[in-house]
């Protein structure tokens, strides 16, 4: 039997291979755990890109693809084994870049695309809730990225002021 | 350095050591926490009742018994 996340990985790869999506990458807490201590999370979040720029409706074919494999909706997610999986279409140049530049990790023998640490941090910065700030601090502590890297990426995506405020509040003594 | 401080430092280092686990290991830990939360949620009704029964009323709260007495 597949473990929870292995089942998710196989589904995502199959979805891409079938052309339902052009690409995917895990982000959120599941991606964060690649770099930090484990954290509690109740769902898995996946960035997805449409197979072509002309695609107007991305989520419907995803739901149909999952339903055909026995994975039904659960709230705003689709239940895949142990995990409710939330599919999030790329919604900004930042998330588009995070998806394009994601890394392919090995999850117990199955390739699984995951957003890089610096993109995770800047996405968290753009969202700006308390748990997002905690995520940035955790990623910095893990040394999976540097402050300078985050500053450059934040500036490139119009978040220089937000990063300065974050540094002032949490990092500068 | 006090014994307590040394203990806290050892505990902190032990917790941070979990960051060195593999990604699948960490996700399996999160899955175990999810399962625990789901079990808790399934058992919520009786547990809520038990917790409510054993809980002292907060300031300004009226217990069911007091409410009945007043009526």
Short mmCIF file of C-alpha atoms in Angstrom, two decimals:
data_model
loop_
_atom_site.label_atom_id
_atom_site.label_comp_id
_atom_site.label_asym_id
_atom_site.label_seq_id
_atom_site.Cartn_x
_atom_site.Cartn_y
_atom_site.Cartn_z
CA UNK A 1 0.00 0.00 0.00
CA UNK A 2 1.26 3.51 -0.81
CA UNK A 3 1.91 5.92 2.01
CA UNK A 4 -0.21 9.05 2.01
CA UNK A 5 2.24 11.39 0.33
CA UNK A 6 3.47 8.72 -2.09
CA UNK A 7 -0.07 8.39 -3.36
CA UNK A 8 -0.24 12.18 -3.78
CA UNK A 9 3.09 12.16 -5.67
CA UNK A 10 1.94 9.44 -8.07
CA UNK A 11 -1.34 11.24 -8.70
CA UNK A 12 0.38 14.57 -9.42
CA UNK A 13 2.88 12.99 -11.82
CA UNK A 14 0.08 11.11 -13.60
CA UNK A 15 -1.96 14.30 -13.85
CA UNK A 16 0.93 16.11 -15.51
CA UNK A 17 1.74 13.19 -17.81
CA UNK A 18 -1.92 13.10 -18.92
CA UNK A 19 -1.78 16.80 -19.81
CA UNK A 20 -4.43 17.84 -17.29
CA UNK A 21 -1.89 20.30 -15.88
CA UNK A 22 1.35 21.55 -17.39
CA UNK A 23 3.28 21.44 -14.11
CA UNK A 24 2.87 21.25 -10.35
CA UNK A 25 4.90 21.91 -7.21
CA UNK A 26 4.13 21.37 -3.55
CA UNK A 27 4.25 24.46 -1.39
CA UNK A 28 3.01 25.42 2.09
CA UNK A 29 3.82 23.39 5.19
CA UNK A 30 4.57 20.13 3.36
CA UNK A 31 7.21 21.88 1.28
CA UNK A 32 8.55 23.73 4.32
CA UNK A 33 9.25 20.41 6.05
CA UNK A 34 11.82 19.59 3.41
CA UNK A 35 13.99 22.24 5.02
CA UNK A 36 12.89 22.63 8.65
CA UNK A 37 11.73 20.64 11.63
CA UNK A 38 8.45 18.81 11.03
CA UNK A 39 5.37 20.98 11.52
CA UNK A 40 1.75 20.08 12.05
CA UNK A 41 -0.46 20.55 9.02
CA UNK A 42 -3.86 19.28 8.05
CA UNK A 43 -3.58 19.53 4.29
CA UNK A 44 -1.22 19.49 1.34
CA UNK A 45 -1.06 22.52 -0.95
CA UNK A 46 -0.07 22.23 -4.59
CA UNK A 47 0.61 25.00 -7.07
CA UNK A 48 -0.57 24.05 -10.55
CA UNK A 49 -0.22 25.59 -13.99
CA UNK A 50 -2.67 25.19 -16.85
CA UNK A 51 -1.60 23.10 -19.86
CA UNK A 52 -1.98 26.13 -22.15
CA UNK A 53 -2.56 29.88 -21.78
CA UNK A 54 -5.95 29.40 -23.43
CA UNK A 55 -7.18 27.17 -20.59
CA UNK A 56 -9.95 29.03 -18.79
CA UNK A 57 -11.10 26.37 -16.38
CA UNK A 58 -8.23 24.55 -14.66
CA UNK A 59 -9.78 23.09 -11.53
CA UNK A 60 -12.67 21.26 -13.23
CA UNK A 61 -10.46 18.83 -15.21
CA UNK A 62 -8.34 18.29 -12.09
CA UNK A 63 -11.42 17.33 -10.08
CA UNK A 64 -12.59 15.06 -12.92
CA UNK A 65 -9.19 13.40 -13.20
CA UNK A 66 -9.15 12.75 -9.45
CA UNK A 67 -12.75 11.53 -9.38
CA UNK A 68 -11.97 9.00 -12.12
CA UNK A 69 -9.30 7.58 -9.79
CA UNK A 70 -11.60 7.44 -6.81
CA UNK A 71 -10.48 10.65 -5.10
CA UNK A 72 -13.46 12.76 -4.14
CA UNK A 73 -13.78 16.35 -2.96
CA UNK A 74 -13.52 17.22 0.72
CA UNK A 75 -14.34 20.85 1.42
CA UNK A 76 -12.06 22.95 -0.77
CA UNK A 77 -9.68 20.04 -1.27
CA UNK A 78 -9.57 16.58 -2.83
CA UNK A 79 -8.95 13.67 -0.50
CA UNK A 80 -6.00 11.58 -1.69
CA UNK A 81 -5.29 8.79 0.76
CA UNK A 82 -4.44 10.41 4.08
CA UNK A 83 -4.25 13.93 2.68
CA UNK A 84 -6.76 16.58 1.67
CA UNK A 85 -4.95 18.16 -1.30
CA UNK A 86 -5.66 21.78 -2.22
CA UNK A 87 -4.91 22.69 -5.82
CA UNK A 88 -3.98 26.34 -6.22
CA UNK A 89 -3.56 27.74 -9.74
CA UNK A 90 -0.54 30.06 -9.98
CA UNK A 91 -1.88 33.48 -9.07
CA UNK A 92 1.03 35.91 -9.47
CA UNK A 93 4.42 36.28 -11.17
CA UNK A 94 5.95 35.14 -7.86
CA UNK A 95 4.01 31.87 -7.70
CA UNK A 96 4.59 31.36 -11.45
CA UNK A 97 8.35 31.66 -10.89
CA UNK A 98 8.18 29.43 -7.79
CA UNK A 99 6.50 26.75 -9.88
CA UNK A 100 8.92 27.04 -12.82
CA UNK A 101 12.02 26.93 -10.61
CA UNK A 102 10.81 24.25 -8.20
CA UNK A 103 13.12 21.33 -7.50
CA UNK A 104 12.41 17.67 -8.07
CA UNK A 105 12.87 15.78 -4.81
CA UNK A 106 12.88 12.05 -4.30
CA UNK A 107 10.00 10.90 -2.15
CA UNK A 108 10.72 7.26 -1.36
CA UNK A 109 11.58 6.53 -4.97
CA UNK A 110 8.96 8.77 -6.57
CA UNK A 111 9.86 12.18 -8.04
CA UNK A 112 7.94 14.98 -6.36
CA UNK A 113 8.31 18.65 -7.33
CA UNK A 114 8.63 21.07 -4.43
CA UNK A 115 9.00 24.84 -4.25
CA UNK A 116 12.45 26.15 -3.22
CA UNK A 117 13.02 27.57 0.26
CA UNK A 118 13.50 31.19 -0.86
CA UNK A 119 10.30 31.14 -2.91
CA UNK A 120 8.44 29.61 0.05
CA UNK A 121 9.70 32.44 2.24
CA UNK A 122 8.72 35.21 -0.16
CA UNK A 123 5.29 33.66 -0.80
CA UNK A 124 4.86 33.57 3.00
CA UNK A 125 5.98 37.21 3.17
CA UNK A 126 3.36 38.15 0.58
CA UNK A 127 0.61 36.44 2.57
CA UNK A 128 1.76 37.90 5.90
CA UNK A 129 -0.13 35.94 8.58
CA UNK A 130 1.54 35.04 11.87
CA UNK A 131 2.12 31.45 10.74
CA UNK A 132 3.70 32.74 7.53
CA UNK A 133 6.17 34.81 9.52
CA UNK A 134 6.94 31.74 11.64
CA UNK A 135 7.60 29.84 8.39
CA UNK A 136 10.13 32.45 7.24
CA UNK A 137 11.93 32.31 10.59
CA UNK A 138 12.02 28.51 10.47
CA UNK A 139 13.45 28.54 6.95
CA UNK A 140 16.11 31.08 7.93
CA UNK A 141 17.04 29.03 10.98
CA UNK A 142 17.43 25.93 8.81
CA UNK A 143 20.05 27.76 6.69
CA UNK A 144 18.29 26.56 3.56
CA UNK A 145 18.43 30.15 2.30
CA UNK A 146 20.12 33.38 3.29
CA UNK A 147 18.63 36.73 4.26
CA UNK A 148 20.29 38.26 1.20
CA UNK A 149 18.65 35.70 -1.10
CA UNK A 150 15.23 36.47 0.35
CA UNK A 151 15.84 40.22 0.16
CA UNK A 152 16.78 40.01 -3.53
CA UNK A 153 13.80 37.83 -4.41
CA UNK A 154 11.40 39.99 -2.39
CA UNK A 155 12.69 43.14 -4.13
CA UNK A 156 12.26 41.55 -7.55
CA UNK A 157 8.60 40.89 -6.75
CA UNK A 158 7.76 44.29 -5.26
CA UNK A 159 8.03 43.12 -1.65
CA UNK A 160 11.13 45.06 -0.57
CA UNK A 161 9.18 47.16 1.94
CA UNK A 162 7.46 44.09 3.39
CA UNK A 163 10.85 42.41 3.81
CA UNK A 164 12.32 45.49 5.51
CA UNK A 165 9.38 45.55 7.94
CA UNK A 166 9.85 41.83 8.61
CA UNK A 167 13.57 42.30 9.27
CA UNK A 168 12.90 45.23 11.59
CA UNK A 169 10.26 43.34 13.51
CA UNK A 170 11.87 39.92 13.80
CA UNK A 171 15.55 39.96 12.88
CA UNK A 172 17.19 43.25 13.76
CA UNK A 173 18.13 43.60 17.39
CA UNK B 1 24.83 27.99 33.96
CA UNK B 2 21.95 26.49 35.91
CA UNK B 3 20.84 22.89 35.51
CA UNK B 4 17.51 24.12 34.15
CA UNK B 5 19.19 26.20 31.50
CA UNK B 6 21.35 23.26 30.47
CA UNK B 7 18.25 21.07 30.29
CA UNK B 8 16.45 23.63 28.12
CA UNK B 9 19.44 23.86 25.79
CA UNK B 10 19.63 20.07 25.48
CA UNK B 11 15.90 19.91 24.77
CA UNK B 12 16.18 22.68 22.17
CA UNK B 13 19.02 20.88 20.43
CA UNK B 14 17.06 17.63 20.51
CA UNK B 15 14.05 19.31 18.91
CA UNK B 16 16.18 20.98 16.25
CA UNK B 17 17.72 17.58 15.52
CA UNK B 18 14.42 16.60 13.95
CA UNK B 19 15.23 18.97 11.10
CA UNK B 20 17.93 16.49 10.08
CA UNK B 21 15.40 13.72 9.46
CA UNK B 22 14.64 12.95 5.85
CA UNK B 23 11.71 14.75 4.23
CA UNK B 24 9.62 11.55 4.00
CA UNK B 25 10.27 10.85 7.69
CA UNK B 26 9.08 14.32 8.62
CA UNK B 27 5.98 13.94 6.46
CA UNK B 28 5.21 10.59 8.09
CA UNK B 29 5.40 12.40 11.45
CA UNK B 30 2.94 15.01 10.16
CA UNK B 31 0.69 12.18 8.93
CA UNK B 32 0.72 10.66 12.41
CA UNK B 33 -0.27 14.03 13.88
CA UNK B 34 -3.05 14.34 11.28
CA UNK B 35 -4.36 10.90 12.21
CA UNK B 36 -4.29 11.82 15.89
CA UNK B 37 -6.18 15.05 15.16
CA UNK B 38 -8.76 13.11 13.12
CA UNK B 39 -9.27 10.66 15.97
CA UNK B 40 -9.67 13.55 18.37
CA UNK B 41 -12.20 15.15 16.06
CA UNK B 42 -14.18 11.89 15.77
CA UNK B 43 -14.27 11.59 19.56
CA UNK B 44 -15.03 15.28 20.02
CA UNK B 45 -18.65 15.09 21.11
CA UNK B 46 -18.19 12.89 24.20
CA UNK B 47 -14.90 14.57 25.03
CA UNK B 48 -16.39 18.06 24.78
CA UNK B 49 -19.13 16.96 27.12
CA UNK B 50 -16.60 15.54 29.59
CA UNK B 51 -14.42 18.64 29.43
CA UNK B 52 -17.42 20.91 29.86
CA UNK B 53 -18.66 18.91 32.83
CA UNK B 54 -15.31 19.12 34.62
CA UNK B 55 -14.64 22.75 33.77
CA UNK B 56 -15.15 25.53 36.26
CA UNK B 57 -17.40 28.31 34.95
CA UNK B 58 -15.63 31.46 33.80
CA UNK B 59 -16.20 34.88 35.30
CA UNK B 60 -19.78 35.92 34.63
CA UNK B 61 -20.75 32.47 33.32
CA UNK B 62 -23.79 30.81 34.81
CA UNK B 63 -23.80 27.05 35.26
CA UNK B 64 -26.79 25.00 34.14
CA UNK B 65 -27.51 24.14 37.78
CA UNK B 66 -27.51 27.81 38.78
CA UNK B 67 -29.68 28.73 35.82
CA UNK B 68 -32.22 26.08 36.83
CA UNK B 69 -32.15 27.30 40.41
CA UNK B 70 -32.80 30.87 39.27
CA UNK B 71 -35.75 29.76 37.20
#
